[in-house]
Short mmCIF file of C-alpha atoms and ligand atoms in Angstrom, two decimals:
data_model
loop_
_atom_site.label_atom_id
_atom_site.label_comp_id
_atom_site.label_asym_id
_atom_site.label_seq_id
_atom_site.Cartn_x
_atom_site.Cartn_y
_atom_site.Cartn_z
CA UNK A 38 -60.23 32.23 -94.51
CA UNK A 39 -56.61 32.78 -93.55
CA UNK A 40 -55.34 36.35 -93.70
CA UNK A 41 -52.10 35.47 -95.51
CA UNK A 42 -51.69 34.71 -99.22
CA UNK A 43 -51.60 30.94 -99.87
CA UNK A 44 -48.56 31.30 -102.12
CA UNK A 45 -46.39 34.18 -100.89
CA UNK A 46 -47.39 34.63 -97.23
CA UNK A 47 -48.09 38.32 -97.85
CA UNK A 48 -50.84 39.83 -95.71
CA UNK A 49 -54.03 39.82 -97.77
CA UNK A 50 -55.72 43.14 -98.52
CA UNK A 51 -59.27 43.66 -99.80
CA UNK A 52 -58.28 42.43 -103.30
CA UNK A 53 -57.65 38.81 -102.28
CA UNK A 54 -59.12 35.98 -104.34
CA UNK A 55 -61.48 33.33 -102.99
CA UNK A 56 -58.83 30.62 -103.38
CA UNK A 57 -56.60 32.49 -100.92
CA UNK A 58 -54.18 34.19 -103.31
CA UNK A 59 -53.17 37.85 -103.27
CA UNK A 60 -53.71 39.91 -106.41
CA UNK A 61 -50.05 39.57 -107.44
CA UNK A 62 -49.97 35.76 -107.14
CA UNK A 63 -53.33 35.49 -108.86
CA UNK A 64 -51.80 37.22 -111.90
CA UNK A 65 -49.06 34.57 -112.22
CA UNK A 66 -49.56 32.09 -115.04
CA UNK A 67 -50.23 28.39 -114.44
CA UNK A 68 -46.60 27.27 -114.74
CA UNK A 69 -45.35 30.01 -112.37
CA UNK A 70 -48.07 29.11 -109.88
CA UNK A 71 -47.05 25.44 -109.75
CA UNK A 72 -43.36 26.38 -109.40
CA UNK A 73 -44.33 28.52 -106.39
CA UNK A 74 -46.28 25.62 -104.90
CA UNK A 75 -43.34 23.23 -105.33
CA UNK A 76 -41.14 25.77 -103.53
CA UNK A 77 -43.62 25.87 -100.62
CA UNK A 78 -43.60 22.06 -100.40
CA UNK A 79 -39.78 21.99 -100.47
CA UNK A 80 -39.64 24.60 -97.69
CA UNK A 81 -41.96 22.45 -95.58
CA UNK A 82 -39.53 19.57 -96.05
CA UNK A 83 -36.49 21.73 -95.22
CA UNK A 84 -38.01 22.94 -91.96
CA UNK A 85 -39.25 19.40 -91.24
CA UNK A 86 -42.85 20.47 -90.73
CA UNK A 87 -44.97 17.80 -89.04
CA UNK A 88 -47.82 16.00 -90.76
CA UNK A 89 -50.60 18.26 -89.45
CA UNK A 90 -48.90 21.47 -90.60
CA UNK A 91 -48.13 19.95 -94.01
CA UNK A 92 -51.69 18.66 -94.30
CA UNK A 93 -53.17 22.11 -93.54
CA UNK A 94 -50.83 23.77 -96.04
CA UNK A 95 -51.73 21.20 -98.72
CA UNK A 96 -55.44 21.77 -98.11
CA UNK A 97 -54.81 25.48 -98.68
CA UNK A 98 -52.84 24.77 -101.88
CA UNK A 99 -55.56 22.42 -103.12
CA UNK A 100 -57.94 25.42 -103.28
CA UNK A 101 -55.50 27.08 -105.70
CA UNK A 102 -55.08 23.86 -107.71
CA UNK A 103 -58.86 23.64 -108.09
CA UNK A 104 -58.66 26.81 -110.22
CA UNK A 105 -56.70 24.93 -112.90
CA UNK A 106 -57.95 22.18 -115.17
CA UNK A 107 -55.66 19.50 -116.49
CA UNK A 108 -56.55 17.88 -119.80
CA UNK A 109 -55.08 14.62 -120.97
CA UNK A 110 -55.07 12.78 -124.25
CA UNK A 111 -53.52 9.38 -123.81
CA UNK A 112 -51.23 8.52 -126.70
CA UNK A 113 -52.16 5.11 -128.04
CA UNK A 114 -49.66 4.52 -130.82
CA UNK A 115 -46.19 5.51 -131.89
CA UNK A 116 -46.40 8.10 -134.67
CA UNK A 117 -43.52 7.61 -137.02
CA UNK A 118 -43.36 11.24 -138.07
CA UNK A 119 -43.58 12.66 -134.51
CA UNK A 120 -41.57 10.33 -132.28
CA UNK A 121 -37.96 9.15 -132.08
CA UNK A 122 -37.03 5.67 -130.91
CA UNK A 123 -34.83 5.59 -127.80
CA UNK A 124 -31.99 3.39 -129.00
CA UNK A 125 -30.29 2.98 -125.60
CA UNK A 126 -33.54 1.62 -124.14
CA UNK A 127 -34.18 -0.99 -126.85
CA UNK A 128 -31.90 -3.69 -125.34
CA UNK A 129 -33.55 -3.16 -121.94
CA UNK A 130 -36.94 -3.77 -123.54
CA UNK A 131 -35.76 -6.76 -125.58
CA UNK A 132 -33.48 -8.50 -123.07
CA UNK A 133 -34.46 -7.50 -119.55
CA UNK A 134 -38.23 -8.01 -119.37
CA UNK A 135 -39.64 -10.75 -117.16
CA UNK A 136 -40.65 -13.76 -119.28
CA UNK A 137 -44.31 -13.12 -118.55
CA UNK A 138 -44.13 -9.65 -120.16
CA UNK A 139 -42.22 -10.47 -123.36
CA UNK A 140 -45.32 -11.33 -125.37
CA UNK A 141 -47.21 -8.27 -124.06
CA UNK A 142 -44.52 -5.81 -125.15
CA UNK A 143 -43.30 -7.40 -128.38
CA UNK A 144 -44.96 -4.65 -130.43
CA UNK A 145 -43.82 -1.72 -128.22
CA UNK A 146 -41.04 0.82 -128.80
CA UNK A 147 -39.21 2.97 -126.22
CA UNK A 148 -39.62 6.67 -127.07
CA UNK A 149 -36.87 9.25 -126.71
CA UNK A 150 -38.11 12.32 -124.84
CA UNK A 151 -36.93 15.78 -125.84
CA UNK A 152 -35.61 16.97 -122.50
CA UNK A 153 -32.81 19.47 -122.19
CA UNK A 154 -31.28 17.87 -119.08
CA UNK A 155 -31.53 14.25 -120.27
CA UNK A 156 -32.97 13.32 -116.89
CA UNK A 157 -36.08 11.51 -118.01
CA UNK A 158 -38.10 10.82 -114.95
CA UNK A 159 -41.35 9.08 -114.34
CA UNK A 160 -43.44 12.25 -114.38
CA UNK A 161 -41.95 13.46 -117.66
CA UNK A 162 -42.83 10.11 -119.21
CA UNK A 163 -46.36 10.27 -117.84
CA UNK A 164 -46.78 13.87 -119.05
CA UNK A 165 -45.62 12.77 -122.51
CA UNK A 166 -47.90 9.72 -122.68
CA UNK A 167 -50.86 11.81 -121.48
CA UNK A 168 -50.06 14.71 -123.87
CA UNK A 169 -49.97 17.22 -121.04
CA UNK A 170 -48.47 20.10 -122.93
CA UNK A 171 -48.15 22.84 -120.33
CA UNK A 172 -44.69 24.31 -119.81
CA UNK A 173 -42.90 22.33 -117.08
CA UNK A 174 -45.75 19.84 -117.15
CA UNK A 175 -43.86 17.46 -114.87
CA UNK A 176 -43.66 20.14 -112.13
CA UNK A 177 -47.44 20.46 -112.22
CA UNK A 178 -47.83 16.67 -112.04
CA UNK A 179 -45.36 16.48 -109.16
CA UNK A 180 -47.18 19.17 -107.15
CA UNK A 181 -50.60 17.62 -107.79
CA UNK A 182 -49.20 14.20 -106.91
CA UNK A 183 -47.60 15.26 -103.61
CA UNK A 184 -50.65 17.22 -102.46
CA UNK A 185 -52.95 14.34 -103.36
CA UNK A 186 -50.74 11.91 -101.42
CA UNK A 187 -50.73 14.16 -98.33
CA UNK A 188 -54.45 14.96 -98.35
CA UNK A 189 -55.38 11.31 -98.99
CA UNK A 190 -52.60 9.85 -96.83
CA UNK A 191 -54.97 7.46 -95.03
CA UNK A 192 -56.10 5.88 -98.29
CA UNK A 193 -52.57 5.43 -99.60
CA UNK A 194 -51.20 4.08 -96.31
CA UNK A 195 -54.03 1.53 -96.15
CA UNK A 196 -53.11 0.32 -99.64
CA UNK A 197 -49.38 0.09 -98.94
CA UNK A 198 -48.59 -3.04 -96.95
CA UNK A 199 -44.94 -1.98 -96.35
CA UNK A 200 -46.07 1.17 -94.55
CA UNK A 201 -48.73 -0.68 -92.57
CA UNK A 202 -46.02 -2.51 -90.68
CA UNK A 203 -44.35 0.72 -89.58
CA UNK A 204 -45.26 2.67 -86.50
CA UNK A 205 -46.04 6.39 -86.78
CA UNK A 206 -47.22 5.89 -90.31
CA UNK A 207 -48.09 9.48 -91.11
CA UNK A 208 -44.69 10.97 -90.24
CA UNK A 209 -43.05 8.13 -92.19
CA UNK A 210 -45.37 8.70 -95.10
CA UNK A 211 -44.63 12.42 -95.03
CA UNK A 212 -40.86 11.91 -95.09
CA UNK A 213 -41.30 9.45 -97.93
CA UNK A 214 -43.25 11.73 -100.23
CA UNK A 215 -42.16 15.24 -99.27
CA UNK A 216 -38.45 14.84 -98.48
CA UNK A 217 -37.80 13.03 -101.69
CA UNK A 218 -40.66 14.49 -103.72
CA UNK A 219 -41.38 10.92 -104.71
CA UNK A 220 -43.05 10.20 -108.01
CA UNK A 221 -44.35 6.73 -107.36
CA UNK A 222 -48.06 7.07 -107.73
CA UNK A 223 -50.23 8.90 -110.19
CA UNK A 224 -53.85 8.13 -110.80
CA UNK A 225 -53.47 7.35 -114.48
CA UNK A 226 -54.79 3.85 -113.85
CA UNK A 227 -58.18 5.41 -113.27
CA UNK A 228 -58.51 5.72 -117.04
CA UNK A 229 -59.52 2.91 -119.30
CA UNK A 230 -56.39 3.22 -121.40
CA UNK A 231 -53.33 2.14 -119.43
CA UNK A 232 -49.95 3.73 -120.13
CA UNK A 233 -46.69 1.81 -120.18
CA UNK A 234 -43.23 2.84 -119.05
CA UNK A 235 -39.88 1.05 -118.91
CA UNK A 236 -37.29 1.34 -116.13
CA UNK A 237 -33.99 1.53 -117.98
CA UNK A 238 -30.61 3.24 -117.62
CA UNK A 239 -28.69 6.18 -119.05
CA UNK A 240 -25.89 3.67 -119.70
CA UNK A 241 -25.99 1.17 -122.54
CA UNK A 242 -26.99 -2.30 -121.32
CA UNK A 243 -23.79 -3.73 -122.86
CA UNK A 244 -21.73 -1.53 -120.48
CA UNK A 245 -23.56 -2.61 -117.32
CA UNK A 246 -22.47 -5.56 -115.22
CA UNK A 247 -25.83 -7.28 -114.90
CA UNK A 248 -24.39 -10.18 -112.91
CA UNK A 249 -24.62 -7.98 -109.80
CA UNK A 250 -27.53 -5.77 -108.69
CA UNK A 251 -27.83 -2.45 -110.53
CA UNK A 252 -30.25 0.44 -110.20
CA UNK A 253 -32.31 1.71 -113.12
CA UNK A 254 -31.72 5.48 -113.34
CA UNK A 255 -34.00 6.36 -116.22
CA UNK A 256 -37.66 5.95 -117.12
CA UNK A 257 -38.71 5.66 -120.76
CA UNK A 258 -42.27 5.85 -122.14
CA UNK A 259 -43.40 2.94 -124.33
CA UNK A 260 -45.77 3.12 -127.28
CA UNK A 261 -46.95 0.36 -129.62
CA UNK A 262 -45.95 0.51 -133.26
CA UNK A 263 -48.64 1.43 -135.75
CA UNK A 264 -49.11 1.10 -139.47
CA UNK A 265 -48.99 4.34 -141.48
CA UNK A 266 -52.50 3.62 -142.77
CA UNK A 267 -53.84 3.87 -139.20
CA UNK A 268 -52.56 7.42 -138.67
CA UNK A 269 -55.54 9.30 -140.09
CA UNK A 270 -58.11 7.30 -138.09
CA UNK A 271 -56.25 7.71 -134.83
CA UNK A 272 -55.83 11.47 -135.15
CA UNK A 273 -59.56 11.99 -135.57
CA UNK A 274 -60.34 9.80 -132.53
CA UNK A 275 -58.38 11.66 -129.84
CA UNK A 276 -60.50 12.73 -126.88
CA UNK A 277 -60.07 15.07 -123.95
CA UNK A 278 -60.87 13.59 -120.56
CA UNK A 279 -61.29 15.52 -117.30
CA UNK A 280 -59.41 14.39 -114.19
CA UNK A 281 -61.84 12.21 -112.19
CA UNK A 282 -63.49 13.81 -109.14
CA UNK A 283 -61.62 13.58 -105.86
ZN1 LIG B 374 -49.29 36.15 -102.88
#
């Protein structure tokens, strides 16, 4: 057991918790705790900590994370009375899908997320589709995601053929996930119900010159349309699933 608090670096006194937090940090709520952890990860990136130091720190933070459960309910259908259609994203869904996906998504609608900053990112879309309703849910997902990718770096590197060709894979991997706090991978595929997202843009498709390469700058969750008569059945069938064991 280290003698410093896992979250604030304060020297631990006799009141420390088994997960390595001081009394003060232990009293923080879940959202505050994950904000603190994101700050620690950002500081590691700023000081360019090497892989081993980052790995040890993430192992320490994982003990804190283990104190918090995350419950998900995967949304299966668009609910007319709860969701708004994202009108800017509709042309991207209708006109920009690969031919092989057109049939698959013909019944889907892009959903507008209620975000104050209008920066819909991948994690916000995932949090929405998984009904993760904690405050700043995307911060919690980001922290869990980064720590998982550091602790299980070997597994991810093995699966990623681009990284396999690089030398010094772990430092490269670390820069990739920590510097940019990347959001690429989340283990939602482990569930039987897949979720669907659309890479789109904040700009209307009609205003983009698609004859030259352009970068999608916005992620939008997709949900299939449902009949009003299905609403009652669906609401009584929602289930809570635990995150699978690591
Ligand atoms: Zn503390």
